[in-house]
CSV table of C-alpha atoms in Angstrom, one decimal:
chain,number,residue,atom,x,y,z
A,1,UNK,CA,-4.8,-10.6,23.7
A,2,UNK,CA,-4.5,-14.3,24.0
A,3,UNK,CA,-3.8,-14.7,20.4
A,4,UNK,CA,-6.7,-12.9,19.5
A,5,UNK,CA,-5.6,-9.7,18.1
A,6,UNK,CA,-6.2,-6.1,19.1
A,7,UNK,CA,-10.4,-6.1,20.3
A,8,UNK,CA,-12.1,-4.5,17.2
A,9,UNK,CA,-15.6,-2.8,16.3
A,10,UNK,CA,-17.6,-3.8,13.6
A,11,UNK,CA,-17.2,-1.4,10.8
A,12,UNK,CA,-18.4,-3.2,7.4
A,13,UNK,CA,-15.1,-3.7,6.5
A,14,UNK,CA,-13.1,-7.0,6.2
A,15,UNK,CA,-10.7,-7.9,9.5
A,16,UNK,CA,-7.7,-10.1,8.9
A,17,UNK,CA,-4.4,-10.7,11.1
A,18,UNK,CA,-1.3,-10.1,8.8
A,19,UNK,CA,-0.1,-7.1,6.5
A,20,UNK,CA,0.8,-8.2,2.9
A,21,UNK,CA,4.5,-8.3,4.4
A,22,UNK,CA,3.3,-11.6,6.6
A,23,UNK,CA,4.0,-9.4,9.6
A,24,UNK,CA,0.9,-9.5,12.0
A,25,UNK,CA,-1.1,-5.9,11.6
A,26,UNK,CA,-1.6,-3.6,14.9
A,27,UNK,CA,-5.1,-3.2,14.2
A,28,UNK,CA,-7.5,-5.3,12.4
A,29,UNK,CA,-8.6,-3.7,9.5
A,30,UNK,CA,-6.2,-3.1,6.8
A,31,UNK,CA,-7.0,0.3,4.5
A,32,UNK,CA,-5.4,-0.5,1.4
A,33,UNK,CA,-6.0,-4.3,1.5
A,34,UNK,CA,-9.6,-3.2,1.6
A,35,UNK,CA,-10.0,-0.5,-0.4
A,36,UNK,CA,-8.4,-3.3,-2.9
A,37,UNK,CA,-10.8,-5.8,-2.3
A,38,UNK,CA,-13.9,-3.1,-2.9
A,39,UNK,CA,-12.4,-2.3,-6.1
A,40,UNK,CA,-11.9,-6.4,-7.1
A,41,UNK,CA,-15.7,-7.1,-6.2
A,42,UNK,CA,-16.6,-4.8,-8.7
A,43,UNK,CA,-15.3,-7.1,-10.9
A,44,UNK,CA,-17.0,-10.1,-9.4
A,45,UNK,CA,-20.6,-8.6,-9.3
A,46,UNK,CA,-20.5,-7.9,-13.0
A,47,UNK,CA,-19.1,-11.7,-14.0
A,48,UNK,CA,-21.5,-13.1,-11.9
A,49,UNK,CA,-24.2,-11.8,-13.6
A,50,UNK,CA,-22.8,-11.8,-17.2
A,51,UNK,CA,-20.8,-15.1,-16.8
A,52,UNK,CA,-22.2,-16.9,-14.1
A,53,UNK,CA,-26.2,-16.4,-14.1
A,54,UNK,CA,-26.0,-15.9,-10.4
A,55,UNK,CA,-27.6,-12.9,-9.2
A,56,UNK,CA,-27.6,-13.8,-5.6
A,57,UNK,CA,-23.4,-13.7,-6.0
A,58,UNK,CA,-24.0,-10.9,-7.7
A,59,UNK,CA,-25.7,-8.9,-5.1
A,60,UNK,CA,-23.7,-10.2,-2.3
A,61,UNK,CA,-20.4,-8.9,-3.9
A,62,UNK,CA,-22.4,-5.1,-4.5
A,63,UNK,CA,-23.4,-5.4,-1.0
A,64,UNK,CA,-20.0,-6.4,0.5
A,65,UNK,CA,-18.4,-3.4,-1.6
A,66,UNK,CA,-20.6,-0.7,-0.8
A,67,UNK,CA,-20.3,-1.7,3.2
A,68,UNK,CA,-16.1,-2.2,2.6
A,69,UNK,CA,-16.4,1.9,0.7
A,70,UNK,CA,-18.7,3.2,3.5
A,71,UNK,CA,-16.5,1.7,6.2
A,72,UNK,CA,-13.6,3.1,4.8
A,73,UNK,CA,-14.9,6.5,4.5
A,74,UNK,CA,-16.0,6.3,9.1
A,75,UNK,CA,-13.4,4.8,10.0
A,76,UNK,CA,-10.1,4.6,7.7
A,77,UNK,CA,-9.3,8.7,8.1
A,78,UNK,CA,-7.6,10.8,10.6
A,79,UNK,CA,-6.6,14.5,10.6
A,80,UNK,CA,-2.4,15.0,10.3
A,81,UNK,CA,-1.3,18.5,10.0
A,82,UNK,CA,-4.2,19.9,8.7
A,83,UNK,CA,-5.2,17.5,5.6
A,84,UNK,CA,-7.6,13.9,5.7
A,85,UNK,CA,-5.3,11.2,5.4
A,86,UNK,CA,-5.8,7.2,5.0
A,87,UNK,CA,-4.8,5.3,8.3
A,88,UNK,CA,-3.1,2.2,7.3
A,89,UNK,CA,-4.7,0.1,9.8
A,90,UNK,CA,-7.8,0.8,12.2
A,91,UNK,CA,-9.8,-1.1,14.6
A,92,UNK,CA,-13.1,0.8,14.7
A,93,UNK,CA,-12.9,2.6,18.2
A,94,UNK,CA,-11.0,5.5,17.4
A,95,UNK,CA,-7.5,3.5,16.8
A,96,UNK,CA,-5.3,4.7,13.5
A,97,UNK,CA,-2.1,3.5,12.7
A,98,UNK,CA,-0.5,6.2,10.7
A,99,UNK,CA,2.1,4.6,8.3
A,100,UNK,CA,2.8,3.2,5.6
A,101,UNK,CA,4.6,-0.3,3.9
A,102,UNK,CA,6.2,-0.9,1.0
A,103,UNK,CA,4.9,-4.0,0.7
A,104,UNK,CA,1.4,-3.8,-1.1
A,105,UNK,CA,-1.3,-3.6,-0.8
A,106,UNK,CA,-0.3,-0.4,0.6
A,107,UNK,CA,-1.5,3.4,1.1
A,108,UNK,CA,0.6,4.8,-2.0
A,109,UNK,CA,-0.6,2.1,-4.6
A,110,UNK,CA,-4.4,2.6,-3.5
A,111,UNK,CA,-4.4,4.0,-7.5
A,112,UNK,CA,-2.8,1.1,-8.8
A,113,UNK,CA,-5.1,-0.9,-7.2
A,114,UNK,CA,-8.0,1.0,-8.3
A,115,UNK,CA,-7.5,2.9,-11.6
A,116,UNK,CA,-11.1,3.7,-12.1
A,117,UNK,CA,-10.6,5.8,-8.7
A,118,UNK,CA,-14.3,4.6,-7.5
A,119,UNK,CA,-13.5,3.6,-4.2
A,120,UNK,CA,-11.2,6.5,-3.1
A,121,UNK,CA,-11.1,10.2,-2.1
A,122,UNK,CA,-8.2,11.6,-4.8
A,123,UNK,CA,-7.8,14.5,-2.3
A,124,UNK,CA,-7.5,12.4,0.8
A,125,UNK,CA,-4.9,9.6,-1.4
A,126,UNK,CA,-2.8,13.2,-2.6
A,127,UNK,CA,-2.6,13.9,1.0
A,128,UNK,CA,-1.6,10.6,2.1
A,129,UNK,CA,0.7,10.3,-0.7
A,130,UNK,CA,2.4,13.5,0.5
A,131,UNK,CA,2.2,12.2,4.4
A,132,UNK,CA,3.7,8.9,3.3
A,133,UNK,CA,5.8,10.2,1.0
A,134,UNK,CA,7.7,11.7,4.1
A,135,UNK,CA,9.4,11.9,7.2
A,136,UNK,CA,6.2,11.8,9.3
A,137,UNK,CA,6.0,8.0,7.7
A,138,UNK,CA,8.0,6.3,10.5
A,139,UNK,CA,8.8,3.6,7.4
A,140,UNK,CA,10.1,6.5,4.7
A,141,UNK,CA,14.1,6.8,4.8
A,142,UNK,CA,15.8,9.4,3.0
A,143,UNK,CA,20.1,8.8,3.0
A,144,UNK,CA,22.8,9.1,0.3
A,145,UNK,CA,21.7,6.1,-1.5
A,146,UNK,CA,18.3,6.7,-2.0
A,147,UNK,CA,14.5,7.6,-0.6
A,148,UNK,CA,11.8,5.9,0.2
A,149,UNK,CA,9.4,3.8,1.7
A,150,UNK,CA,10.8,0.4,4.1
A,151,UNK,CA,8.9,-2.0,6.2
A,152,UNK,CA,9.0,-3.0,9.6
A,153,UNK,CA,9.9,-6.4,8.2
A,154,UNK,CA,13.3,-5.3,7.5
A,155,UNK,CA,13.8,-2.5,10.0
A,156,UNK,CA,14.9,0.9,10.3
A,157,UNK,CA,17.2,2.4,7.3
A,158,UNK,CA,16.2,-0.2,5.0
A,159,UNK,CA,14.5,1.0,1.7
A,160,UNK,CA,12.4,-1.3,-1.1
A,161,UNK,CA,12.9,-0.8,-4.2
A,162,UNK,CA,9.4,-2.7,-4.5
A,163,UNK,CA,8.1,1.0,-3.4
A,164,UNK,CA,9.7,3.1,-5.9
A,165,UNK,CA,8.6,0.8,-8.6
A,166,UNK,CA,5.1,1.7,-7.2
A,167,UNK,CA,5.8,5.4,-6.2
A,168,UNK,CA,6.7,5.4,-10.3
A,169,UNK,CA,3.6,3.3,-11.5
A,170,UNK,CA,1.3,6.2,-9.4
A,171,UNK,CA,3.5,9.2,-10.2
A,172,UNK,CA,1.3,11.7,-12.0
A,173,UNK,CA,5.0,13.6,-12.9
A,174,UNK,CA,6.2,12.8,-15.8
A,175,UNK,CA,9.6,14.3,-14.9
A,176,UNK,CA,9.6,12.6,-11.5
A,177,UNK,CA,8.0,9.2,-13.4
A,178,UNK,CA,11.7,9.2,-15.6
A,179,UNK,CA,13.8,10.2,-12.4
A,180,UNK,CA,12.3,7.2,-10.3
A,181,UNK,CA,12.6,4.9,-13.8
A,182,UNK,CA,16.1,6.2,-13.9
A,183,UNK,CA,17.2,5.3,-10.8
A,184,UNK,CA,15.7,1.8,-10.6
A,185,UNK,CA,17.3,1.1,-14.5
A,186,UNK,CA,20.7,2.3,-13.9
A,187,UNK,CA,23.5,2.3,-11.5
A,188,UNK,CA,24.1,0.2,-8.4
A,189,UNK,CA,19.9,-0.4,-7.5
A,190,UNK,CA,19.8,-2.2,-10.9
A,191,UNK,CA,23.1,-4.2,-11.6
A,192,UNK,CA,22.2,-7.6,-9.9
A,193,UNK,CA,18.2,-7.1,-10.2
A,194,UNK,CA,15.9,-5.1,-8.0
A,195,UNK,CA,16.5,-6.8,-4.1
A,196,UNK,CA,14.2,-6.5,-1.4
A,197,UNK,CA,15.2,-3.7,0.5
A,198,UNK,CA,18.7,-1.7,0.5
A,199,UNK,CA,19.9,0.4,3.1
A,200,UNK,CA,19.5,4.1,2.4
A,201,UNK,CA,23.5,5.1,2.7
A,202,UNK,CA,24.4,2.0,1.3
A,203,UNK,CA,23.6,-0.2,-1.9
A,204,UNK,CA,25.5,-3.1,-1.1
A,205,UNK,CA,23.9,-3.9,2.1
A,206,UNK,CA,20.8,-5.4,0.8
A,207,UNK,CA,18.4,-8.4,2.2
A,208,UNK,CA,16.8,-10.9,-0.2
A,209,UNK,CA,19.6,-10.8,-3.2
A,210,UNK,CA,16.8,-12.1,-5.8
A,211,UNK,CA,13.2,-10.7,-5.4
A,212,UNK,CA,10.8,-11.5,-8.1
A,213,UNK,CA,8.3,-8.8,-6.7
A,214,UNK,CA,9.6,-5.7,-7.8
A,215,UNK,CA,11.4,-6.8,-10.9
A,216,UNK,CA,8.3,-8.4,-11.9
A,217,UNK,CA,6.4,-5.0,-11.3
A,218,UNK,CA,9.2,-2.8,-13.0
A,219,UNK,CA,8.9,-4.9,-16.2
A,220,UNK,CA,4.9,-3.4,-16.3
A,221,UNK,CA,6.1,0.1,-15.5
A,222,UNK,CA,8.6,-0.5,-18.3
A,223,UNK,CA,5.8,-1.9,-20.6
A,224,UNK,CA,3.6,0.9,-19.4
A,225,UNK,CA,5.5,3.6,-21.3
């Protein structure tokens, strides 16, 4: 498209070229990075007036979060066996990527990334969790090593531990919550520090040997009890 991206509609959401993994997105509205946004400008409306004396900001920041919720809830679904799932990116005119990346913003940290739950359908996020959470997530790799979600940034086979840190952090479980925990405190995953990505049938081929991303977030879902 000339350098232009994939055409789009308008959709009250906010477009932007590249995933949180620096890859360039299919389609140019990303769910989760907007959903995340909605949830921040909460935040902003309310220290604008208390903080700021700026009403104007104020209203602007409401008004940009109810059009970024409303857009979401048009545009940012799709049907997948049955259940009303979050697309991971859309572009307005009927286009849904169905996937998910570990990198976040993503589809399984939407509650991490908004724990007052004010932005989001809980029953569409449990079926999206249990869509990405799977096979049917082109980027979810299950092999002897381990399970779970990769990233076209590192290709097939290649699981982040960065997304079982955040699988754990949104795990409502608590049996599942000390299994993840578990796995990303002991044995081969955590002898050198958590890497970017592993391969699913094998520890020791890893990219990125140091990766302050997910160690960083492990020490809160440490912290976290």
């Amino acid at each position: 498209e000339d350098g232009r991206g994939w055409p789009t509609a308008c959709t009250g959401m906010v477009w932007n070229a590249f995933r949180p993994s620096d890859d360039p997105g299919k389609y140019g509205y990303h769910i989760p990075g907007n959903l995340f946004l909605a949830a921040e400008l909460r935040s902003l409306a309310a220290t604008a007036r208390s903080a700021w004396s700026d009403p104007a900001l104020a209203e602007a920041a409401a008004e940009l979060r109810g059009s970024i919720i409303e857009g979401v809830k048009r545009h940012g679904t799709k049907e997948h066996k049955g259940n009303l799932v979050y697309c991971y990116e859309v572009d307005g005119k009927g286009g849904c990527n169905l996937m998910d990346d570990a990198n976040v913003p993503s589809l399984l940290s939407i509650p991490y990334l908004d724990p007052t739950g004010e932005t989001y359908d809980k029953d569409v996020y449990r079926a999206t969790r249990g869509f990405v959470l799977s096979t049917d997530n082109q980027w979810y790799f299950e092999g002897s090593a381990g399970r779970g979600v990769g990233s076209p940034h590192t290709g097939a086979d290649m699981i982040w531990p960065l997304s079982l840190v955040m699988q754990a952090l949104t795990e409502d479980s608590a049996t599942e919550k000390a299994s993840l925990l578990h796995t990303l405190t002991s044995g081969p995953l955590a002898s050198k520090g958590l890497t970017e990505s592993f391969h699913k049938d094998d520890h020791e081929r890893i990219t990125r040997p140091w990766f302050g991303w997910p160690n960083s977030l492990l020490g809160e879902l440490l912290l976290s009890g």
